[in-house]
Short mmCIF file of C-alpha atoms and ligand atoms in Angstrom, two decimals:
data_model
loop_
_atom_site.label_atom_id
_atom_site.label_comp_id
_atom_site.label_asym_id
_atom_site.label_seq_id
_atom_site.Cartn_x
_atom_site.Cartn_y
_atom_site.Cartn_z
CA UNK A 148 109.79 245.34 183.74
CA UNK A 149 109.54 243.21 186.83
CA UNK A 150 110.76 239.87 188.08
CA UNK A 151 108.65 237.26 189.86
CA UNK A 152 109.59 234.18 191.84
CA UNK A 153 107.61 231.49 193.70
CA UNK A 154 108.24 228.31 195.67
CA UNK A 155 105.94 225.57 196.98
CA UNK A 156 106.98 222.81 199.34
CA UNK A 157 110.23 224.06 200.85
CA UNK A 158 110.77 224.56 204.61
CA UNK A 159 112.81 227.71 203.94
CA UNK A 160 110.44 229.31 201.42
CA UNK A 161 111.31 232.91 202.41
CA UNK A 162 115.07 232.36 202.10
CA UNK A 163 114.68 230.57 198.77
CA UNK A 164 112.54 233.44 197.46
CA UNK A 165 115.08 235.98 198.68
CA UNK A 166 117.79 234.23 196.66
CA UNK A 167 115.53 233.84 193.62
CA UNK A 168 114.74 237.55 193.67
CA UNK A 169 118.42 238.37 193.98
CA UNK A 170 119.06 236.57 190.67
CA UNK A 171 116.20 238.55 189.09
CA UNK A 172 117.39 241.92 190.39
CA UNK A 173 118.15 243.18 186.86
CA UNK A 174 114.39 243.02 186.11
CA UNK A 175 113.55 245.66 188.71
CA UNK A 176 115.41 247.76 191.26
CA UNK A 177 112.73 250.02 192.72
CA UNK A 178 111.17 247.72 195.29
CA UNK A 179 111.26 244.12 196.47
CA UNK A 180 108.69 242.02 198.31
CA UNK A 181 108.06 238.53 199.65
CA UNK A 182 104.78 237.01 200.87
CA UNK A 183 104.92 233.69 202.71
CA UNK A 184 102.18 231.27 203.73
CA UNK A 185 102.47 228.93 206.71
CA UNK A 186 99.21 227.20 205.80
CA UNK A 187 97.10 229.51 207.98
CA UNK A 188 98.24 233.06 207.31
CA UNK A 189 99.98 235.11 204.65
CA UNK A 190 102.84 237.30 205.90
CA UNK A 191 104.16 240.08 203.64
CA UNK A 192 107.35 242.14 203.71
CA UNK A 193 107.66 244.86 201.07
CA UNK A 194 110.42 247.43 200.86
CA UNK A 195 111.79 250.06 198.52
CA UNK A 196 115.24 249.39 197.11
CA UNK A 197 117.41 246.44 196.17
CA UNK A 198 116.82 242.88 197.38
CA UNK A 199 120.08 242.72 199.36
CA UNK A 200 119.20 245.97 201.21
CA UNK A 201 115.46 245.41 201.54
CA UNK A 202 115.32 242.38 203.86
CA UNK A 203 117.10 241.83 207.15
CA UNK A 204 117.98 238.39 208.50
CA UNK A 205 115.40 238.90 211.28
CA UNK A 206 112.69 239.78 208.81
CA UNK A 207 113.34 236.65 206.77
CA UNK A 208 113.42 234.57 209.96
CA UNK A 209 110.03 236.08 210.82
CA UNK A 210 108.50 234.65 207.64
CA UNK A 211 107.92 230.96 208.44
CA UNK A 212 106.17 228.77 205.87
CA UNK A 213 106.77 226.35 203.06
CA UNK A 214 105.36 228.43 200.20
CA UNK A 215 106.08 231.95 199.07
CA UNK A 216 106.00 234.36 196.14
CA UNK A 217 108.22 237.39 195.54
CA UNK A 218 108.56 240.35 193.24
CA UNK A 219 111.12 242.92 192.15
CA UNK A 220 109.63 246.01 190.58
CA UNK A 221 110.56 248.51 187.91
CA UNK A 222 107.40 250.53 187.44
CA UNK A 223 105.82 250.74 184.01
CA UNK A 224 102.43 251.62 185.46
CA UNK A 225 101.79 253.53 188.66
CA UNK A 226 104.30 255.65 190.57
CA UNK A 227 107.42 254.36 192.28
CA UNK A 228 106.24 254.18 195.88
CA UNK A 229 106.01 251.63 198.67
CA UNK A 230 102.23 251.42 198.32
CA UNK A 231 102.76 250.04 194.80
CA UNK A 232 105.41 247.50 195.84
CA UNK A 233 104.38 243.89 195.24
CA UNK A 234 103.33 241.19 195.96
CA UNK A 235 99.98 242.74 196.90
CA UNK A 236 98.18 240.82 199.58
CA UNK A 237 94.61 241.21 200.81
CA UNK A 238 92.05 239.49 203.00
CA UNK A 239 88.69 238.96 201.38
CA UNK A 240 85.61 236.83 201.78
CA UNK A 241 87.41 233.66 200.63
CA UNK A 242 90.49 234.13 202.83
CA UNK A 243 93.84 235.66 201.91
CA UNK A 244 95.42 236.10 198.50
CA UNK A 245 98.63 237.68 197.22
CA UNK A 246 99.68 238.46 193.65
CA UNK A 247 102.99 239.17 191.91
CA UNK A 248 102.66 240.53 188.37
CA UNK A 249 105.11 241.05 185.51
CA UNK A 250 103.57 242.80 182.52
CA UNK A 251 101.15 245.58 181.82
CA UNK A 252 97.37 245.49 181.60
CA UNK A 253 96.36 247.75 178.74
CA UNK A 254 92.71 248.17 179.76
CA UNK A 255 93.46 248.62 183.48
CA UNK A 256 92.37 252.29 183.57
CA UNK A 257 89.01 251.48 181.95
CA UNK A 258 88.41 248.60 184.34
CA UNK A 259 89.46 250.66 187.33
CA UNK A 260 87.12 253.50 186.42
CA UNK A 261 84.22 251.04 186.16
CA UNK A 262 85.10 249.38 189.47
CA UNK A 263 85.38 252.75 191.22
CA UNK A 264 82.02 253.87 189.85
CA UNK A 265 80.70 250.67 191.36
CA UNK A 266 82.09 251.47 194.80
CA UNK A 267 85.54 249.85 194.83
CA UNK A 268 88.21 251.68 196.81
CA UNK A 269 91.78 251.38 195.54
CA UNK A 270 94.83 251.55 197.79
CA UNK A 271 97.47 251.80 195.07
CA UNK A 272 97.92 253.31 191.62
CA UNK A 273 99.29 250.11 190.09
CA UNK A 274 97.36 248.25 187.38
CA UNK A 275 97.83 244.95 189.21
CA UNK A 276 95.40 245.94 191.98
CA UNK A 277 92.59 245.86 189.43
CA UNK A 278 93.10 242.09 189.24
CA UNK A 279 92.48 241.61 192.95
CA UNK A 280 89.19 243.54 192.73
CA UNK A 281 88.04 241.47 189.77
CA UNK A 282 88.95 238.24 191.60
CA UNK A 283 87.07 239.35 194.72
CA UNK A 284 83.93 239.92 192.64
CA UNK A 285 84.05 236.58 190.84
CA UNK A 286 81.52 234.02 192.09
CA UNK A 287 83.32 230.72 191.46
CA UNK A 288 84.25 228.45 194.35
CA UNK A 289 87.86 227.62 193.51
CA UNK A 290 90.46 230.41 193.58
CA UNK A 291 91.87 229.41 190.17
CA UNK A 292 88.43 229.68 188.59
CA UNK A 293 87.88 233.12 190.11
CA UNK A 294 91.27 234.18 188.78
CA UNK A 295 90.42 233.01 185.27
CA UNK A 296 87.07 234.82 185.36
CA UNK A 297 88.94 237.99 186.34
CA UNK A 298 91.58 237.57 183.66
CA UNK A 299 89.03 237.06 180.91
CA UNK A 300 88.12 240.74 181.44
CA UNK A 301 91.71 241.88 181.17
CA UNK A 302 93.73 242.70 178.06
CA UNK A 303 97.48 242.89 178.03
CA UNK A 304 100.64 241.18 179.10
CA UNK A 305 100.81 239.18 182.31
CA UNK A 306 102.96 236.55 183.86
CA UNK A 307 101.44 236.06 187.31
CA UNK A 308 102.01 234.24 190.57
CA UNK A 309 99.21 233.99 193.15
CA UNK A 310 99.52 232.68 196.69
CA UNK A 311 96.70 231.69 199.04
CA UNK A 312 96.99 229.96 202.40
CA UNK A 313 97.18 226.57 200.64
CA UNK A 314 97.95 227.08 196.97
CA UNK A 315 100.37 228.60 194.54
CA UNK A 316 98.96 229.45 191.10
CA UNK A 317 101.17 230.46 188.14
CA UNK A 318 100.00 231.64 184.72
CA UNK A 319 100.91 233.44 181.52
CA UNK A 320 98.66 235.46 179.25
CA UNK A 321 97.47 233.68 176.08
CA UNK A 322 100.03 235.45 173.88
CA UNK A 323 102.89 234.78 176.30
CA UNK A 324 104.47 238.23 176.19
CA UNK A 325 106.58 237.86 179.33
CA UNK A 326 108.55 234.80 180.45
CA UNK A 327 107.83 232.40 183.33
CA UNK A 328 109.43 229.01 183.95
CA UNK A 329 108.84 226.02 186.26
CA UNK A 330 111.68 224.33 188.09
CA UNK A 331 112.25 221.59 190.61
CA UNK A 332 114.27 222.02 193.79
CA UNK A 333 114.38 218.60 195.46
CA UNK A 334 110.73 218.05 196.54
CA UNK A 335 109.73 221.66 195.96
CA UNK A 336 108.40 223.36 192.84
CA UNK A 337 109.89 226.73 191.96
CA UNK A 338 108.74 229.38 189.47
CA UNK A 339 110.81 232.26 188.08
CA UNK A 340 110.74 234.88 185.34
CA UNK A 341 114.11 233.60 184.17
CA UNK A 342 116.04 230.37 184.57
CA UNK A 343 119.11 232.17 186.00
CA UNK A 344 117.22 232.13 189.33
CA UNK A 345 117.11 228.31 189.21
CA UNK A 346 120.85 228.12 188.55
CA UNK A 347 121.58 230.07 191.73
CA UNK A 348 119.41 227.69 193.74
CA UNK A 349 120.73 224.57 191.98
CA UNK A 350 117.16 223.90 190.90
CA UNK A 351 116.40 222.12 187.65
CA UNK A 352 114.56 223.93 184.86
CA UNK A 353 111.62 221.68 183.94
CA UNK A 354 109.91 223.81 181.29
CA UNK A 355 108.29 227.17 180.67
CA UNK A 356 104.71 227.86 181.67
CA UNK A 357 102.98 227.85 178.28
CA UNK A 358 101.11 230.92 177.03
CA UNK A 359 97.53 230.74 178.33
CA UNK A 360 98.37 227.96 180.79
CA UNK A 361 97.30 227.96 184.45
CA UNK A 362 99.48 225.87 186.79
CA UNK A 363 98.18 225.04 190.26
CA UNK A 364 100.36 223.58 193.01
CA UNK A 365 98.88 222.46 196.33
CA UNK A 366 98.95 219.46 198.69
CA UNK A 367 97.60 217.29 195.82
CA UNK A 368 100.61 218.11 193.64
CA UNK A 369 100.91 220.06 190.38
CA UNK A 370 98.13 220.25 187.81
CA UNK A 371 97.58 222.46 184.85
CA UNK A 372 94.81 223.61 182.54
CA UNK A 373 94.20 225.96 179.62
CA UNK A 374 91.02 227.95 180.07
CA UNK A 375 91.68 230.57 177.36
CA UNK A 376 91.06 230.14 173.67
CA UNK A 377 94.43 229.68 171.96
CA UNK A 378 96.07 232.76 170.43
CA UNK A 379 99.20 233.04 168.28
CA UNK A 380 102.12 233.53 170.67
CA UNK A 381 103.84 236.90 170.88
CA UNK A 382 106.87 236.58 173.14
CA UNK A 383 108.63 239.94 173.63
CA UNK A 384 111.68 240.09 171.37
CA UNK A 385 113.14 242.89 173.50
CA UNK A 386 113.63 240.36 176.32
CA UNK A 387 116.19 238.73 174.00
CA UNK A 388 117.67 242.01 172.77
CA UNK A 389 118.17 243.73 176.12
CA UNK A 390 116.11 242.83 179.12
CA UNK A 391 116.79 239.22 180.17
CA UNK A 392 120.09 238.04 181.60
CA UNK A 393 122.35 236.39 179.03
CA UNK A 394 122.78 233.32 181.26
CA UNK A 395 119.02 232.62 181.12
CA UNK A 396 117.09 230.24 178.91
CA UNK A 397 113.83 231.91 177.90
CA UNK A 398 111.46 231.31 175.02
CA UNK A 399 113.16 227.94 174.46
CA UNK A 400 116.56 229.45 173.69
CA UNK A 401 119.72 230.81 175.28
CA UNK A 402 119.65 234.60 175.56
CA UNK A 403 123.43 234.66 175.13
CA UNK A 404 123.19 232.66 171.89
CA UNK A 405 120.47 234.97 170.57
CA UNK A 406 122.56 238.06 171.30
CA UNK A 407 125.65 236.57 169.73
CA UNK A 408 123.59 235.70 166.62
CA UNK A 409 122.20 239.26 166.53
CA UNK A 410 125.78 240.56 166.51
CA UNK A 411 126.85 238.15 163.74
CA UNK A 412 123.93 239.16 161.60
CA UNK A 413 124.65 242.86 162.27
CA UNK A 414 128.21 242.38 161.01
CA UNK A 415 126.84 240.86 157.79
CA UNK A 416 124.31 243.67 157.27
CA UNK A 417 126.62 246.56 158.18
CA UNK A 418 130.25 245.59 157.65
CA UNK A 419 132.96 248.18 158.25
CA UNK A 420 136.74 248.35 158.03
CA UNK A 421 137.94 248.77 161.61
CA UNK A 422 140.73 247.82 164.01
CA UNK A 423 138.72 246.78 167.06
CA UNK A 424 135.15 245.89 168.17
CA UNK A 425 134.19 247.35 171.54
CA UNK A 426 130.97 246.52 173.42
CA UNK A 427 128.95 248.95 175.50
CA UNK A 428 129.00 246.80 178.65
CA UNK A 429 126.99 244.95 179.71
CA UNK A 430 124.07 245.45 177.32
CA UNK A 431 126.13 245.17 174.12
CA UNK A 432 128.65 242.54 175.20
CA UNK A 433 127.31 239.31 173.68
CA UNK A 434 126.32 241.06 170.41
CA UNK A 435 129.79 242.62 170.14
CA UNK A 436 131.37 239.15 170.54
CA UNK A 437 129.18 237.91 167.66
CA UNK A 438 130.06 240.94 165.55
CA UNK A 439 133.80 240.55 166.18
CA UNK A 440 133.74 236.82 165.33
CA UNK A 441 131.75 237.32 162.15
CA UNK A 442 133.84 240.29 160.98
CA UNK A 443 137.11 238.74 162.16
CA UNK A 444 138.07 241.95 163.93
CA UNK A 445 139.70 241.78 167.42
CA UNK A 446 137.31 242.21 170.34
CA UNK A 447 138.51 244.59 173.05
CA UNK A 448 137.00 245.82 176.30
CA UNK A 449 137.59 249.46 175.40
CA UNK A 450 134.91 250.62 177.85
CA UNK A 451 134.91 249.55 181.49
CA UNK A 452 131.78 249.63 183.56
CA UNK A 453 131.58 250.51 187.23
CA UNK A 454 129.30 248.04 188.97
CA UNK A 455 128.65 250.35 191.89
CA UNK A 456 126.38 252.89 190.21
CA UNK A 457 123.04 252.95 191.96
CA UNK A 458 119.88 254.44 190.60
CA UNK A 459 120.08 257.51 192.78
CA UNK A 460 123.17 259.62 192.95
CA UNK A 461 123.77 262.88 194.80
CA UNK A 462 125.56 265.29 192.51
CA UNK A 463 128.29 267.08 194.43
CA UNK A 464 128.08 270.87 194.59
CA UNK A 465 131.23 271.28 192.55
CA UNK A 466 130.19 271.31 188.91
CA UNK A 467 131.79 268.61 186.78
CA UNK A 468 130.00 268.19 183.48
CA UNK A 469 128.78 265.00 181.80
CA UNK A 470 128.50 263.08 185.04
CA UNK A 471 125.83 260.60 184.02
CA UNK A 472 127.57 258.19 181.65
CA UNK A 473 131.09 258.86 183.04
CA UNK A 474 130.03 257.57 186.39
CA UNK A 475 129.04 254.29 184.78
CA UNK A 476 131.56 253.90 181.96
CA UNK A 477 135.20 254.83 181.41
CA UNK A 478 137.25 254.49 178.22
CA UNK A 479 140.58 252.61 178.14
CA UNK A 480 142.87 255.06 176.35
CA UNK A 481 145.66 252.52 175.78
CA UNK A 482 143.24 250.33 173.81
CA UNK A 483 141.47 253.06 171.86
CA UNK A 484 144.18 255.57 170.97
CA UNK A 485 144.57 255.90 167.19
CA UNK A 486 142.12 253.06 166.45
CA UNK A 487 139.17 252.73 164.10
CA UNK A 488 136.52 251.52 166.53
CA UNK A 489 133.23 249.63 166.02
CA UNK A 490 131.16 250.20 169.16
CA UNK A 491 128.22 247.82 169.64
CA UNK A 492 125.16 248.44 171.82
CA UNK A 493 121.88 246.55 171.99
CA UNK A 494 119.51 249.46 171.39
CA UNK A 495 119.32 253.18 170.94
CA UNK A 496 116.36 254.82 172.64
CA UNK A 497 116.78 258.58 172.94
CA UNK A 498 120.35 258.65 171.69
CA UNK A 499 121.73 260.53 174.69
CA UNK A 500 123.81 257.57 175.93
CA UNK A 501 125.31 256.86 172.51
CA UNK A 502 126.20 260.52 172.02
CA UNK A 503 128.13 260.56 175.29
CA UNK A 504 129.83 257.25 174.54
CA UNK A 505 130.98 258.41 171.10
CA UNK A 506 132.46 261.55 172.67
CA UNK A 507 134.14 259.45 175.35
CA UNK A 508 135.72 257.18 172.71
CA UNK A 509 136.97 260.14 170.68
CA UNK A 510 138.34 261.86 173.80
CA UNK A 511 140.27 258.63 174.45
CA UNK A 512 141.91 258.92 171.02
CA UNK A 513 139.66 256.80 168.75
CA UNK A 514 140.34 257.82 165.13
CA UNK A 515 136.95 256.66 163.80
CA UNK A 516 133.83 255.58 165.68
CA UNK A 517 131.29 253.33 163.93
CA UNK A 518 128.14 252.69 165.94
CA UNK A 519 126.37 249.36 165.44
CA UNK A 520 123.05 248.60 167.13
CA UNK A 521 122.00 244.95 167.49
CA UNK A 522 118.28 245.72 167.04
CA UNK A 523 116.22 247.82 164.62
CA UNK A 524 115.39 251.50 165.27
CA UNK A 525 113.13 251.81 168.35
CA UNK A 526 110.22 253.75 166.90
CA UNK A 527 107.23 252.89 169.12
CA UNK A 528 106.57 252.74 172.87
CA UNK A 529 105.83 249.43 174.58
CA UNK A 530 102.45 248.93 176.27
CA UNK A 531 103.20 245.43 177.47
CA UNK A 532 105.65 245.94 180.30
CA UNK A 533 108.92 247.36 178.97
CA UNK A 534 109.71 250.88 180.09
CA UNK A 535 110.08 253.01 176.96
CA UNK A 536 109.56 256.74 176.64
CA UNK A 537 106.73 258.28 174.63
CA UNK A 538 107.04 258.40 170.85
CA UNK A 539 108.26 261.98 170.72
CA UNK A 540 111.29 261.05 172.85
CA UNK A 541 112.23 258.04 170.72
CA UNK A 542 114.77 259.59 168.39
CA UNK A 543 114.20 256.98 165.64
CA UNK A 544 110.49 257.78 165.45
CA UNK A 545 111.25 261.10 163.78
CA UNK A 546 114.86 260.84 162.51
CA UNK A 547 116.59 258.76 159.86
CA UNK A 548 119.70 256.72 160.74
CA UNK A 549 121.84 259.36 158.97
CA UNK A 550 120.30 262.13 161.11
CA UNK A 551 120.84 260.03 164.23
CA UNK A 552 124.48 259.47 163.23
CA UNK A 553 124.92 263.24 162.97
CA UNK A 554 123.31 263.74 166.39
CA UNK A 555 125.45 261.13 168.15
CA UNK A 556 128.49 262.37 166.13
CA UNK A 557 129.64 258.91 164.94
CA UNK A 558 131.32 258.27 161.57
CA UNK A 559 128.69 255.70 160.60
CA UNK A 560 125.69 253.98 162.10
CA UNK A 561 124.13 250.59 161.35
CA UNK A 562 120.94 249.15 162.80
CA UNK A 563 119.96 245.50 162.46
CA UNK A 564 116.94 244.95 160.17
CA UNK A 565 113.69 243.52 161.56
CA UNK A 566 114.11 240.43 159.33
CA UNK A 567 117.73 240.05 160.47
CA UNK A 568 116.69 240.24 164.11
CA UNK A 569 113.95 237.64 163.69
CA UNK A 570 116.25 235.31 161.76
CA UNK A 571 118.86 235.53 164.50
CA UNK A 572 116.22 234.79 167.16
CA UNK A 573 114.97 231.79 165.17
CA UNK A 574 118.51 230.54 164.47
CA UNK A 575 119.16 230.33 168.22
CA UNK A 576 116.46 227.65 168.53
CA UNK A 577 116.61 225.61 165.33
CA UNK A 578 113.46 223.65 164.60
CA UNK A 579 111.36 226.21 166.43
CA UNK A 580 109.67 227.48 163.30
CA UNK A 581 107.08 229.97 162.26
CA UNK A 582 104.52 228.84 164.85
CA UNK A 583 106.50 230.69 167.54
CA UNK A 584 105.97 234.34 166.85
CA UNK A 585 107.28 237.38 168.68
CA UNK A 586 106.04 240.83 169.61
CA UNK A 587 108.22 243.41 167.84
CA UNK A 588 105.88 246.38 168.29
CA UNK A 589 108.64 248.66 169.64
CA UNK A 590 110.42 248.28 166.28
CA UNK A 591 107.46 247.99 163.90
CA UNK A 592 104.44 249.62 165.56
CA UNK A 593 102.50 246.39 164.95
CA UNK A 594 100.79 246.01 168.31
CA UNK A 595 99.40 242.50 168.77
CA UNK A 596 96.61 243.76 171.04
CA UNK A 597 94.42 246.50 169.65
CA UNK A 598 94.22 249.44 171.98
CA UNK A 599 91.97 252.40 171.98
CA UNK A 600 93.84 255.70 172.32
CA UNK A 601 93.08 257.20 175.71
CA UNK A 602 92.99 253.90 177.57
CA UNK A 603 96.75 253.95 178.08
CA UNK A 604 96.80 256.52 180.84
CA UNK A 605 99.34 254.47 182.73
CA UNK A 606 102.23 255.03 180.33
CA UNK A 607 104.93 256.96 182.11
CA UNK A 608 108.22 258.45 181.10
CA UNK A 609 111.36 256.40 181.33
CA UNK A 610 113.14 257.00 184.63
CA UNK A 611 116.75 255.98 183.99
P1 AMP B 62 119.37 256.22 175.27
O1 AMP B 62 120.35 257.18 175.84
O2 AMP B 62 117.96 256.59 175.67
O3 AMP B 62 119.50 256.02 173.77
O4 AMP B 62 119.63 254.80 175.97
C1 AMP B 62 120.11 253.70 175.30
C2 AMP B 62 120.68 252.73 176.31
O5 AMP B 62 119.67 252.36 177.26
C3 AMP B 62 121.19 251.45 175.68
O6 AMP B 62 122.50 251.24 176.19
C4 AMP B 62 120.27 250.36 176.16
O7 AMP B 62 120.99 249.22 176.56
C5 AMP B 62 119.55 250.94 177.34
N1 AMP B 62 118.10 250.63 177.33
C6 AMP B 62 117.32 250.30 176.31
N2 AMP B 62 116.03 250.15 176.69
C7 AMP B 62 116.01 250.39 178.01
C8 AMP B 62 114.98 250.37 179.00
N3 AMP B 62 113.72 250.08 178.67
N4 AMP B 62 115.34 250.69 180.27
C9 AMP B 62 116.60 250.98 180.59
N5 AMP B 62 117.61 251.00 179.71
C10 AMP B 62 117.33 250.71 178.43
#
């Protein structure tokens, strides 16, 4: 869960990257970083915290250059600490190189152990540093060839941006788990995890970087090649369900349209007599709109979200119970009192949020509460870059929907089926048939990359 941004050929590369990262803030709130090249040197600034707080005007002014890459981080591997903030940048025998990574390398611990046995010294605990070591050991002359040699040893999910003194290199893993798009901003090329970053900059979305494609931009222009043997694509379906911004185009389709279609399909699979449809904002909003339209039930904003809840919060001494969700959401009593309510959220992970929301709706006077989830039960952890807890904490891995309904105290529960989800995703990009496949391992346990138990030492507990 990270966002990456890059620009080549713009006199204000640092400022452009700052804005691009701001649009990608939802993909990571732990740390933010920018590395700029002026053609001779790379200059990095990395900070903990949000983009708007991390960089001062003076710091950005102190980053001259016409090419840059940036990163916002939400750790799925390695602890949350400044040393793990990206982009990483190093000096090595071929000059300077920086990397920004979105994804998760599943064999990183194995590779790291081997490199350490061979004398490598690591400065961070993040899996992305392994890449830099592998690149430094590669013998090829051109940076892009060294990068490919390194990546052929790596298994997992990666959308990557590299910056050297003279080049920007963008690539996606052969299965294309995580998004990455190319845009044009006047004479400059821009790269971003999601197209919403281009909208902010008034840049034009050209296309997505294809799975397995390497894109190189330097003084000679943009060129591209495909050094990996082709694999069936496996774009992450959870990007559509929850993670990406609804105003983005990813995977050739509008995230908003996908979510609306998920909600419509959910209404067909789990209809219910009710007075109003209420989203859990913001994650359930577009699906709730689809549900309400399909079911022909009025849509109401029965829950209001505070947009000022940070990740860290100091609990006052005075004990007021149930702080967590109340701080973020409040129920509108006038809307809910006496009503039969369908409440729609995108996913149910441990069930603690839903339980609190159901109580909040009942306390506000809801007569019935019917929970509808616009994805299937989350039964398996993700090893490809989405932060999910271990299996034992995923309530659906050991409980039936009926048991979950009892736990969250709702009158009924309905999850979207796997087939329903995939049909909704396909319907949002008609003509984009069976050749485009998705990773749905968190819902099915069908992991597209085999992994050997024990190699996933990097999996950590969810932090939110
Ligand atoms: P839980 O209380 O664990 O069931 O949390 C479910 C809520 O967390 C839903 O509202 C989701 O939108 C949200 N959610 C789902 N996956 C994630 C994730 N990987 N990181 C943060 N929030 C998530």
